[in-house]
Amino acid sequence: MLTAGFETRLAATVPAPSIEYRYLSPMLIVFGVAVAGVLVEAFTPRASRYLIHLVLGLGGLAVALGAVIGLRDVTATAVVGAVAIDGVSLFLQGTILVVGILGLLFIAERRADRMPVRREGPGTWSLTASRGGVDAFAPQAASTPGSLDEIAATKAGIATTEVFPLTMFALAGLMLFPASNDLLTMFVALEVLSLPLYLLCGLARRRRLLSQEAALKYFLLGAFSSAFFLYGMALLYGYAGTIRLQGIAEAVARDGGQSHTLAVIGVAMLAVGLLFKIGAVPFQSWVPDVYQGAPTPVTAFMAAATKIAAVGALMRVLYVAVPALRNDWRPVFAAVAIATMVVGAILAITQTDMKRMLAYSSVAHSGFILTAIVSATTAGISSTLFYLAVYGLGTVGAFALVSLVRDENGDEATALPAWAGMGRRSPWLAITFSLFLLSFAGIPLTSGFIAKFGVFAAATGGEAATLVIVGVISSAIAAFFYIRVIVLMFFTDAPTTPPTVVYPTLTSTVIALTAASTLVLGIFPQPLLDLAENAATFTH
């Protein structure tokens, strides 16, 4: 009788949660496609997996993007307040989906690497082998680099199509991350997006040891930063008695003039995990090694989408959970922004590898984005959203273009001297890459200029003029190494053994789309600016 009464009481006090499937539809679609991709790997013939994955992935992302557009006027919370559907989350989810579509096309490229695949050896013939092209990923990731098993898998034309469901799982986590309205959901999203990326970074077909080293560094440092995030979540729960962002804000407001030491320490711990994903100083040490070692399609996808999602999550924590503590966190983030801009710009000058240079450029851009966040104004939110959209498109395009230049062994020629004289040997490639570099530098008539002008204007309006001064100086330093590459391509003699340039269809399409958007958004930015301004709202 006592047991029956206890069970009855439990059933009465735990109501079933309400799940708003329509509000969650963009994320559920991507998660569904990821699960379907796992089933494709398990049950379909190897020869047909590539095409099925590509159609399924692109179709699912397109439908999810349509679902985001359909929710454009919604401001609500879902799953008992765990997920926020508002202007910021929808704008960032749409941006992540666009970057995801471009990244999936880049990942699906099979015609850039002309590694010969002979018709011999064990294994099942794949579509890749029949067409004579290979992808950027190891044919048998579990094998030791250069082992007989890997050589046999290469000869058999085996393709690692597991990268498609891994990418979809990462995308789903990336979409949930900036929409999380409580810290537990945010932590789950952080792990869901991180674990597939750790695996993808170690799957490079060429330079496998460098790729595996990058994956190991990313995993170890990422696990370390996740521990900080989890500890910060525990401290904020101890302070507020809840993990909901609005509940934390209410607890801070109730304290009034009392000490908020525990809350400040908790936010600092959370910031470590978030700033690591953004790639801000002093948590940027993983960026150059991982960007250089990972397969270039994964680098492009990760560099763009991860920064978009992590910045969105950081803004939600600062603007929804602890807006009353802005006098405490603003000086700290201002110092981080200054250090990030300066370190990123200065260290980029010393690089001799194209991917490492773009990695430190990414670090500097993290500082520019933090400049707008420190302003703590609506203009800062809208300018950050515009900057993330512009940066994401340009980054995917720049890394896609780097993958087209190959040395005599078929490896990507990422050393800067190999790009000498590129303007005479492949003028369209050099002109397009110059467009991306000028946009990163913030030169007028490119989208990068509008983005930097927006974040600096927001910082000025938010009484952060010091950050603007440092930002302008850092931009001038950054312009030096961007222009240095342009001079190298157009005004320097080619090396004795110049690299070759390939023009595969999917990668060329990605480059064309991103280059066109960089130019169009630099000349006609107003529609996207208006969209970002209208989306600069958080729901509580």
Coordinates of C-alpha atoms in Angstrom, one line a residue:
M1 CA 0.0 0.0 0.0
L2 CA 2.8 2.4 0.9
T3 CA 4.5 1.6 -2.5
A4 CA 1.3 2.1 -4.4
G5 CA 0.8 5.5 -2.7
F6 CA 4.3 6.6 -3.4
E7 CA 4.0 5.7 -7.1
T8 CA 0.7 7.6 -7.3
R9 CA 2.3 10.7 -5.8
L10 CA 5.1 10.5 -8.4
A11 CA 2.7 10.2 -11.3
A12 CA 0.8 13.2 -10.0
T13 CA 3.9 15.5 -9.6
V14 CA 5.7 14.8 -12.9
P15 CA 3.5 16.2 -15.8
A16 CA 4.3 15.2 -19.3
P17 CA 6.3 18.1 -21.1
S18 CA 4.8 20.0 -23.9
I19 CA 6.8 19.6 -27.1
E20 CA 6.2 22.2 -29.8
Y21 CA 7.2 20.3 -32.9
R22 CA 6.6 23.1 -35.3
Y23 CA 9.0 25.4 -33.5
L24 CA 11.6 22.6 -33.4
S25 CA 11.1 21.5 -37.0
P26 CA 14.3 22.9 -38.5
M27 CA 16.5 21.1 -35.9
L28 CA 14.3 17.9 -36.0
I29 CA 14.6 17.8 -39.8
V30 CA 18.4 17.9 -39.6
F31 CA 18.6 15.4 -36.8
G32 CA 16.2 13.1 -38.8
V33 CA 18.4 13.4 -41.9
A34 CA 21.5 12.5 -39.7
V35 CA 19.7 9.4 -38.4
A36 CA 18.6 8.4 -41.9
G37 CA 22.2 8.8 -43.0
V38 CA 23.3 6.2 -40.4
L39 CA 20.7 3.8 -41.7
V40 CA 21.9 4.4 -45.3
E41 CA 25.4 3.5 -44.1
A42 CA 24.1 0.3 -42.5
F43 CA 21.7 -1.0 -45.2
T44 CA 22.5 0.4 -48.7
P45 CA 25.1 -0.9 -51.1
R46 CA 28.4 0.9 -50.9
A47 CA 28.3 2.0 -54.6
S48 CA 25.1 4.0 -54.1
R49 CA 25.7 5.6 -50.7
Y50 CA 27.4 8.7 -52.0
L51 CA 24.6 9.8 -54.2
I52 CA 21.9 8.9 -51.6
H53 CA 23.8 10.9 -48.9
L54 CA 24.2 13.9 -51.2
V55 CA 20.6 14.1 -52.2
L56 CA 19.3 13.3 -48.7
G57 CA 21.6 15.9 -47.1
L58 CA 21.0 18.8 -49.6
G59 CA 17.3 18.1 -49.6
G60 CA 17.0 17.9 -45.8
L61 CA 19.0 21.2 -45.4
A62 CA 16.8 22.9 -48.0
V63 CA 13.6 21.8 -46.2
A64 CA 15.1 22.9 -42.9
L65 CA 15.9 26.3 -44.3
G66 CA 12.3 26.6 -45.5
A67 CA 11.1 25.7 -42.0
V68 CA 13.3 28.5 -40.6
I69 CA 11.8 31.0 -43.1
G70 CA 8.3 29.8 -42.1
L71 CA 9.1 30.6 -38.4
R72 CA 10.4 34.1 -39.2
D73 CA 7.6 35.9 -37.1
V74 CA 7.7 33.5 -34.2
T75 CA 8.9 34.6 -30.7
A76 CA 8.4 31.8 -28.2
T77 CA 10.0 29.1 -26.2
A78 CA 9.6 25.3 -26.7
V79 CA 10.1 22.1 -24.6
V80 CA 9.2 23.7 -21.3
G81 CA 11.4 26.7 -22.0
A82 CA 14.5 24.8 -23.0
V83 CA 14.7 26.1 -26.5
A84 CA 14.2 29.8 -27.5
I85 CA 12.7 30.6 -30.9
D86 CA 13.3 34.3 -31.6
G87 CA 14.9 36.6 -34.1
V88 CA 18.5 35.8 -33.2
S89 CA 18.2 32.1 -33.1
L90 CA 16.3 31.9 -36.4
F91 CA 18.8 34.2 -38.1
L92 CA 21.7 32.2 -36.9
Q93 CA 20.0 28.9 -37.8
G94 CA 19.3 30.2 -41.3
T95 CA 22.9 31.3 -41.6
I96 CA 24.2 27.9 -40.4
L97 CA 22.0 26.1 -42.8
V98 CA 23.3 28.2 -45.8
V99 CA 26.9 27.5 -44.7
G100 CA 26.0 23.9 -44.2
I101 CA 24.7 23.6 -47.8
L102 CA 27.8 25.1 -49.1
G103 CA 30.0 23.0 -46.8
L104 CA 28.2 19.8 -47.8
L105 CA 28.8 20.5 -51.5
F106 CA 32.5 21.1 -50.7
I107 CA 32.7 17.9 -48.6
A108 CA 31.0 16.0 -51.5
E109 CA 33.6 16.9 -54.0
R110 CA 35.1 13.9 -55.8
R111 CA 36.9 15.5 -58.7
A112 CA 39.5 17.7 -57.1
D113 CA 42.0 15.0 -56.2
R114 CA 43.3 13.0 -59.2
M115 CA 45.0 10.3 -57.1
P116 CA 45.2 7.3 -59.5
V117 CA 43.0 4.4 -58.3
R118 CA 44.1 1.1 -59.9
R119 CA 41.5 -1.6 -60.5
E120 CA 43.0 -4.2 -58.2
G121 CA 42.9 -5.2 -54.5
P122 CA 40.2 -6.3 -52.2
G123 CA 37.0 -4.4 -51.5
T124 CA 33.8 -3.4 -53.1
W125 CA 33.9 -1.1 -56.1
S126 CA 32.5 2.3 -55.3
L127 CA 31.1 5.1 -57.5
T128 CA 34.3 7.0 -56.7
A129 CA 36.5 4.2 -58.2
S130 CA 34.4 3.8 -61.2
R131 CA 34.7 7.5 -62.1
G132 CA 38.4 7.7 -61.3
G133 CA 38.2 10.4 -58.6
V134 CA 38.6 10.3 -54.9
D135 CA 37.4 12.5 -52.0
A136 CA 39.4 14.4 -49.4
F137 CA 38.9 11.7 -46.7
A138 CA 40.8 8.6 -45.8
P139 CA 39.4 5.4 -47.4
Q140 CA 39.7 3.5 -44.1
A141 CA 40.0 5.9 -41.2
A142 CA 40.7 3.1 -38.6
S143 CA 43.8 1.9 -40.4
T144 CA 47.3 3.1 -39.6
P145 CA 48.4 5.8 -42.2
G146 CA 50.3 4.1 -45.0
S147 CA 49.5 0.6 -43.8
L148 CA 48.7 -2.3 -46.2
D149 CA 45.0 -2.1 -45.2
E150 CA 44.8 1.5 -46.1
I151 CA 46.6 1.0 -49.4
A152 CA 44.2 -1.9 -50.2
A153 CA 41.2 0.3 -49.4
T154 CA 42.5 3.0 -51.7
K155 CA 43.0 0.6 -54.6
A156 CA 39.5 -0.8 -54.0
G157 CA 38.1 2.8 -54.3
I158 CA 36.4 2.7 -50.9
A159 CA 35.0 6.1 -49.9
T160 CA 34.4 7.2 -46.3
T161 CA 30.7 8.2 -46.8
E162 CA 30.3 8.3 -43.0
V163 CA 31.4 11.9 -43.2
F164 CA 27.8 12.9 -44.4
P165 CA 25.9 11.7 -41.3
L166 CA 28.7 13.1 -39.1
T167 CA 28.3 16.5 -40.8
M168 CA 24.6 16.4 -40.3
F169 CA 24.8 15.6 -36.6
A170 CA 27.3 18.5 -36.2
L171 CA 24.9 20.8 -38.1
A172 CA 22.0 19.8 -35.8
G173 CA 24.1 20.5 -32.7
L174 CA 25.2 23.8 -34.2
M175 CA 21.6 24.9 -34.8
L176 CA 20.6 24.0 -31.2
F177 CA 23.5 25.7 -29.6
P178 CA 22.5 29.4 -30.1
A179 CA 18.8 28.5 -29.5
S180 CA 19.4 26.9 -26.1
N181 CA 17.5 28.7 -23.4
D182 CA 18.9 26.7 -20.4
L183 CA 22.5 25.7 -19.7
L184 CA 21.9 22.0 -19.7
T185 CA 20.5 22.1 -23.3
M186 CA 23.4 24.3 -24.3
F187 CA 25.9 21.8 -22.9
V188 CA 24.2 18.9 -24.7
A189 CA 24.3 20.9 -27.9
L190 CA 28.0 21.7 -27.4
E191 CA 28.8 18.0 -27.1
V192 CA 26.6 17.0 -30.1
L193 CA 28.3 19.6 -32.4
S194 CA 31.8 18.9 -31.0
L195 CA 32.1 15.1 -31.1
P196 CA 31.5 14.7 -34.9
L197 CA 34.0 17.6 -35.6
Y198 CA 36.7 15.8 -33.6
L199 CA 36.3 12.8 -35.8
L200 CA 36.0 14.7 -39.1
C201 CA 39.3 16.5 -38.3
G202 CA 41.3 13.3 -38.3
L203 CA 40.0 11.9 -41.6
A204 CA 42.3 13.6 -44.2
R205 CA 43.3 11.3 -47.1
R206 CA 46.6 13.0 -47.5
R207 CA 48.9 14.1 -44.6
R208 CA 47.1 11.7 -42.3
L209 CA 49.5 12.0 -39.4
L210 CA 49.1 15.8 -39.4
S211 CA 45.3 15.3 -39.6
Q212 CA 45.3 12.9 -36.7
E213 CA 47.5 15.2 -34.6
A214 CA 45.0 18.0 -35.2
A215 CA 42.1 15.8 -34.2
L216 CA 43.8 14.8 -31.0
K217 CA 44.7 18.3 -30.1
Y218 CA 41.2 19.5 -30.8
F219 CA 39.7 16.7 -28.8
L220 CA 41.9 17.1 -25.7
L221 CA 41.6 20.9 -25.6
G222 CA 37.9 20.7 -26.4
A223 CA 37.2 18.3 -23.5
F224 CA 39.2 20.6 -21.2
S225 CA 37.0 23.6 -22.2
S226 CA 33.8 21.6 -21.9
A227 CA 34.8 20.8 -18.3
F228 CA 35.1 24.5 -17.6
F229 CA 31.6 25.0 -19.1
L230 CA 30.2 22.3 -17.0
Y231 CA 31.8 23.7 -13.8
G232 CA 30.4 27.2 -14.6
M233 CA 27.0 25.7 -15.1
A234 CA 27.2 24.0 -11.7
L235 CA 28.2 27.3 -10.1
L236 CA 25.4 29.2 -11.6
Y237 CA 22.9 26.5 -10.6
G238 CA 24.3 26.8 -7.0
Y239 CA 23.8 30.6 -7.2
A240 CA 20.4 30.8 -8.8
G241 CA 18.8 27.4 -8.0
T242 CA 18.0 27.0 -11.7
I243 CA 19.8 26.4 -15.0
R244 CA 17.2 28.4 -17.1
L245 CA 18.8 31.6 -18.4
Q246 CA 15.8 33.7 -17.4
G247 CA 15.8 32.2 -13.9
I248 CA 19.5 33.2 -13.5
A249 CA 18.6 36.7 -14.6
E250 CA 15.8 36.9 -12.1
A251 CA 18.2 35.6 -9.3
V252 CA 20.7 38.3 -10.1
A253 CA 18.0 41.0 -10.1
R254 CA 16.6 39.8 -6.7
D255 CA 20.1 40.2 -5.1
G256 CA 20.1 43.9 -5.8
G257 CA 23.2 45.5 -4.5
Q258 CA 24.5 42.3 -2.9
S259 CA 27.7 40.5 -4.0
H260 CA 27.4 38.5 -7.2
T261 CA 30.8 36.8 -6.8
L262 CA 29.5 33.3 -7.4
A263 CA 27.5 34.4 -10.5
V264 CA 30.5 36.2 -11.9
I265 CA 32.8 33.2 -11.4
G266 CA 30.2 31.0 -13.1
V267 CA 29.9 33.2 -16.1
A268 CA 33.7 33.3 -16.4
M269 CA 33.8 29.5 -16.4
L270 CA 31.1 29.4 -19.1
A271 CA 33.0 32.0 -21.1
V272 CA 36.1 29.7 -21.2
G273 CA 34.1 27.0 -23.0
L274 CA 32.4 29.5 -25.4
L275 CA 35.5 31.5 -26.2
F276 CA 37.4 28.3 -26.9
K277 CA 34.9 27.5 -29.7
I278 CA 35.0 31.1 -31.0
G279 CA 38.8 30.9 -31.1
A280 CA 39.5 34.0 -29.0
V281 CA 42.7 34.7 -27.1
P282 CA 43.9 33.1 -24.8
F283 CA 42.0 30.0 -26.0
Q284 CA 43.1 30.1 -29.6
S285 CA 46.1 27.8 -29.5
W286 CA 44.2 25.0 -31.2
V287 CA 43.0 27.1 -34.2
P288 CA 46.1 27.1 -36.5
D289 CA 47.0 23.5 -35.9
V290 CA 43.5 22.2 -36.4
Y291 CA 42.8 24.4 -39.4
Q292 CA 46.0 23.3 -41.1
G293 CA 45.7 19.5 -40.3
A294 CA 42.0 18.9 -40.9
P295 CA 40.7 18.1 -44.4
T296 CA 40.1 21.4 -46.0
P297 CA 36.4 20.9 -46.5
V298 CA 36.1 20.2 -42.8
T299 CA 38.2 23.3 -42.0
A300 CA 35.9 25.5 -44.2
F301 CA 32.8 24.1 -42.6
M302 CA 34.1 24.2 -39.0
A303 CA 35.7 27.7 -39.3
A304 CA 32.4 29.2 -40.4
A305 CA 29.6 27.3 -38.7
T306 CA 31.3 26.8 -35.3
K307 CA 32.0 30.5 -34.9
I308 CA 28.5 31.4 -35.9
A309 CA 26.9 29.1 -33.3
A310 CA 29.4 29.8 -30.5
V311 CA 29.0 33.6 -30.8
G312 CA 25.2 33.1 -30.8
A313 CA 25.4 31.1 -27.6
L314 CA 27.7 33.6 -26.0
M315 CA 25.3 36.5 -26.8
R316 CA 22.4 34.5 -25.3
V317 CA 24.2 33.9 -22.1
L318 CA 25.4 37.5 -21.7
Y319 CA 22.2 39.3 -22.9
V320 CA 19.6 36.9 -21.4
A321 CA 21.1 35.4 -18.3
V322 CA 23.3 38.1 -16.9
P323 CA 22.5 41.5 -18.5
A324 CA 22.5 43.0 -15.0
L325 CA 26.1 42.1 -14.6
R326 CA 27.3 43.9 -17.7
N327 CA 29.5 46.2 -15.6
D328 CA 31.4 43.1 -14.5
W329 CA 31.7 41.2 -17.8
R330 CA 32.1 44.1 -20.2
P331 CA 35.7 45.1 -19.1
V332 CA 36.8 41.4 -19.2
F333 CA 35.4 40.8 -22.7
A334 CA 36.9 44.2 -23.9
A335 CA 40.3 43.0 -22.8
V336 CA 39.8 39.7 -24.5
A337 CA 38.7 41.5 -27.7
I338 CA 41.8 43.7 -27.7
A339 CA 44.1 40.7 -27.2
T340 CA 42.4 38.7 -29.8
M341 CA 42.5 41.4 -32.5
V342 CA 46.2 42.2 -31.8
V343 CA 47.5 38.6 -31.4
G344 CA 45.5 37.4 -34.5
A345 CA 46.8 40.2 -36.7
I346 CA 50.4 40.1 -35.6
L347 CA 50.8 36.3 -35.7
A348 CA 49.2 36.1 -39.1
I349 CA 52.1 38.2 -40.6
T350 CA 54.6 35.5 -39.6
Q351 CA 52.8 32.6 -41.3
T352 CA 54.2 30.9 -44.4
D353 CA 51.3 28.5 -44.9
M354 CA 48.0 29.7 -46.4
K355 CA 45.7 27.7 -44.1
R356 CA 47.6 28.8 -41.0
M357 CA 47.4 32.4 -42.2
L358 CA 43.6 32.1 -42.6
A359 CA 43.5 30.5 -39.2
Y360 CA 45.1 33.5 -37.5
S361 CA 42.9 35.7 -39.6
S362 CA 39.9 33.9 -38.1
V363 CA 41.3 34.7 -34.6
A364 CA 41.5 38.4 -35.5
H365 CA 37.9 38.3 -36.8
S366 CA 36.8 36.8 -33.5
G367 CA 38.1 40.0 -31.8
F368 CA 36.2 42.2 -34.2
I369 CA 33.0 40.3 -33.4
L370 CA 33.6 40.6 -29.6
T371 CA 34.0 44.3 -30.1
A372 CA 30.3 44.6 -31.1
I373 CA 29.2 42.2 -28.3
V374 CA 30.9 44.4 -25.7
S375 CA 28.8 47.3 -26.7
A376 CA 25.8 45.6 -25.1
T377 CA 23.3 47.3 -27.4
T378 CA 20.7 46.3 -30.0
A379 CA 23.0 47.8 -32.7
G380 CA 25.7 45.4 -31.4
I381 CA 23.5 42.4 -31.8
S382 CA 22.4 43.3 -35.3
S383 CA 25.9 44.1 -36.5
T384 CA 27.2 40.9 -35.0
L385 CA 24.5 38.9 -36.9
F386 CA 25.5 40.6 -40.2
Y387 CA 29.2 40.1 -39.5
L388 CA 28.7 36.4 -38.9
A389 CA 26.7 35.9 -42.1
V390 CA 29.3 37.7 -44.2
Y391 CA 32.3 36.0 -42.4
G392 CA 30.7 32.5 -42.8
L393 CA 30.2 32.9 -46.6
G394 CA 33.7 34.4 -47.2
T395 CA 35.5 31.8 -45.1
V396 CA 33.9 28.8 -46.9
G397 CA 34.8 30.4 -50.2
A398 CA 38.4 31.2 -49.3
F399 CA 39.2 27.6 -48.0
A400 CA 37.4 26.1 -51.0
L401 CA 39.7 28.1 -53.3
V402 CA 42.8 27.1 -51.4
S403 CA 41.9 23.4 -52.1
L404 CA 42.2 24.0 -55.9
V405 CA 46.0 24.6 -56.0
R406 CA 47.9 21.3 -56.0
D407 CA 51.6 20.4 -56.1
E408 CA 53.2 17.7 -58.3
N409 CA 52.3 15.0 -55.8
G410 CA 48.6 16.0 -55.7
D411 CA 48.8 17.5 -52.3
E412 CA 47.3 21.0 -51.6
A413 CA 50.0 23.6 -52.2
T414 CA 49.4 25.7 -49.2
A415 CA 52.9 27.1 -48.9
L416 CA 52.8 30.8 -49.8
P417 CA 55.8 30.6 -52.2
A418 CA 53.8 28.2 -54.3
W419 CA 51.2 30.9 -55.0
A420 CA 53.7 33.2 -56.6
G421 CA 52.8 34.2 -60.2
M422 CA 49.3 32.8 -59.8
G423 CA 47.8 35.9 -61.3
R424 CA 49.4 35.1 -64.7
R425 CA 48.9 31.4 -64.7
S426 CA 45.3 31.4 -63.4
P427 CA 44.0 34.9 -63.3
W428 CA 40.4 34.1 -62.4
L429 CA 41.5 32.1 -59.3
A430 CA 43.9 34.9 -58.3
I431 CA 41.2 37.6 -58.8
T432 CA 38.6 35.6 -56.8
F433 CA 41.0 34.9 -53.9
S434 CA 42.0 38.6 -53.9
L435 CA 38.3 39.5 -53.5
F436 CA 38.0 37.3 -50.4
L437 CA 41.2 38.7 -49.0
L438 CA 40.1 42.3 -49.6
S439 CA 36.8 41.5 -47.9
F440 CA 38.6 40.1 -44.9
A441 CA 40.7 43.2 -44.8
G442 CA 37.6 45.4 -44.8
I443 CA 38.2 47.2 -48.1
P444 CA 35.2 49.2 -49.5
L445 CA 32.8 47.6 -52.1
T446 CA 33.1 44.2 -50.3
S447 CA 30.9 42.8 -47.6
G448 CA 33.7 42.8 -45.1
F449 CA 33.8 46.6 -45.2
I450 CA 30.1 46.9 -44.3
A451 CA 30.5 44.3 -41.6
K452 CA 33.5 46.0 -39.9
F453 CA 31.9 49.4 -40.2
G454 CA 28.8 48.0 -38.5
V455 CA 30.7 46.5 -35.5
F456 CA 32.8 49.6 -35.0
A457 CA 29.8 51.8 -35.2
A458 CA 28.1 49.7 -32.6
A459 CA 31.1 49.8 -30.3
T460 CA 31.3 53.6 -30.6
G461 CA 27.6 53.8 -29.7
G462 CA 28.2 51.5 -26.7
E463 CA 31.0 53.7 -25.3
A464 CA 33.7 51.3 -26.3
A465 CA 35.8 53.8 -28.4
T466 CA 39.0 52.2 -27.2
L467 CA 38.1 49.0 -28.9
V468 CA 37.4 50.8 -32.1
I469 CA 40.9 52.4 -32.1
V470 CA 42.5 49.0 -31.5
G471 CA 40.3 47.5 -34.1
V472 CA 41.3 50.0 -36.8
I473 CA 45.0 49.5 -36.0
S474 CA 44.6 45.7 -36.1
S475 CA 42.7 46.0 -39.4
A476 CA 45.6 48.0 -40.8
I477 CA 48.0 45.3 -39.7
A478 CA 45.8 42.6 -41.1
A479 CA 45.6 44.4 -44.4
F480 CA 49.4 44.1 -44.7
F481 CA 49.4 40.3 -44.9
Y482 CA 46.3 40.1 -47.0
I483 CA 47.9 42.5 -49.6
R484 CA 51.2 40.6 -49.3
V485 CA 49.4 37.6 -50.7
I486 CA 47.9 39.7 -53.5
V487 CA 51.3 41.1 -54.4
L488 CA 52.7 37.6 -54.4
M489 CA 50.1 36.4 -56.8
F490 CA 50.3 39.2 -59.3
F491 CA 53.8 40.8 -59.1
T492 CA 56.1 37.9 -58.2
D493 CA 57.6 35.4 -60.6
A494 CA 56.3 31.8 -60.5
P495 CA 58.4 29.1 -58.8
T496 CA 60.5 26.7 -60.9
T497 CA 57.9 23.9 -60.5
P498 CA 54.6 25.8 -60.3
P499 CA 51.6 24.0 -58.8
T500 CA 48.6 23.0 -61.0
V501 CA 45.1 24.3 -60.6
V502 CA 42.1 22.1 -60.8
Y503 CA 38.5 23.2 -61.4
P504 CA 36.1 20.6 -60.0
T505 CA 32.4 21.3 -60.5
L506 CA 31.1 21.3 -56.9
T507 CA 34.0 23.3 -55.4
S508 CA 33.9 25.8 -58.3
T509 CA 30.1 26.2 -57.6
V510 CA 30.8 26.9 -53.9
I511 CA 33.5 29.5 -54.8
A512 CA 31.3 31.2 -57.4
L513 CA 28.3 31.5 -55.0
T514 CA 30.4 32.8 -52.1
A515 CA 32.4 35.3 -54.3
A516 CA 29.1 36.6 -55.7
S517 CA 27.6 37.1 -52.3
T518 CA 30.8 38.8 -51.0
L519 CA 30.6 41.3 -53.9
V520 CA 26.8 41.8 -53.9
L521 CA 26.6 42.3 -50.1
G522 CA 29.3 44.9 -50.4
I523 CA 27.4 46.9 -52.9
F524 CA 23.8 46.2 -51.9
P525 CA 24.0 45.3 -48.2
Q526 CA 20.7 46.9 -47.1
P527 CA 18.4 43.8 -47.4
L528 CA 20.6 41.7 -45.1
L529 CA 21.2 44.7 -42.8
D530 CA 17.5 45.2 -42.4
L531 CA 17.0 41.5 -41.8
A532 CA 19.7 41.5 -39.1
E533 CA 18.2 44.6 -37.5
N534 CA 14.7 43.0 -37.3
A535 CA 16.1 39.8 -36.0
A536 CA 18.1 41.5 -33.1
T537 CA 15.6 40.3 -30.4
F538 CA 15.9 37.7 -27.6
T539 CA 12.9 36.0 -26.1
H540 CA 12.8 35.4 -22.3

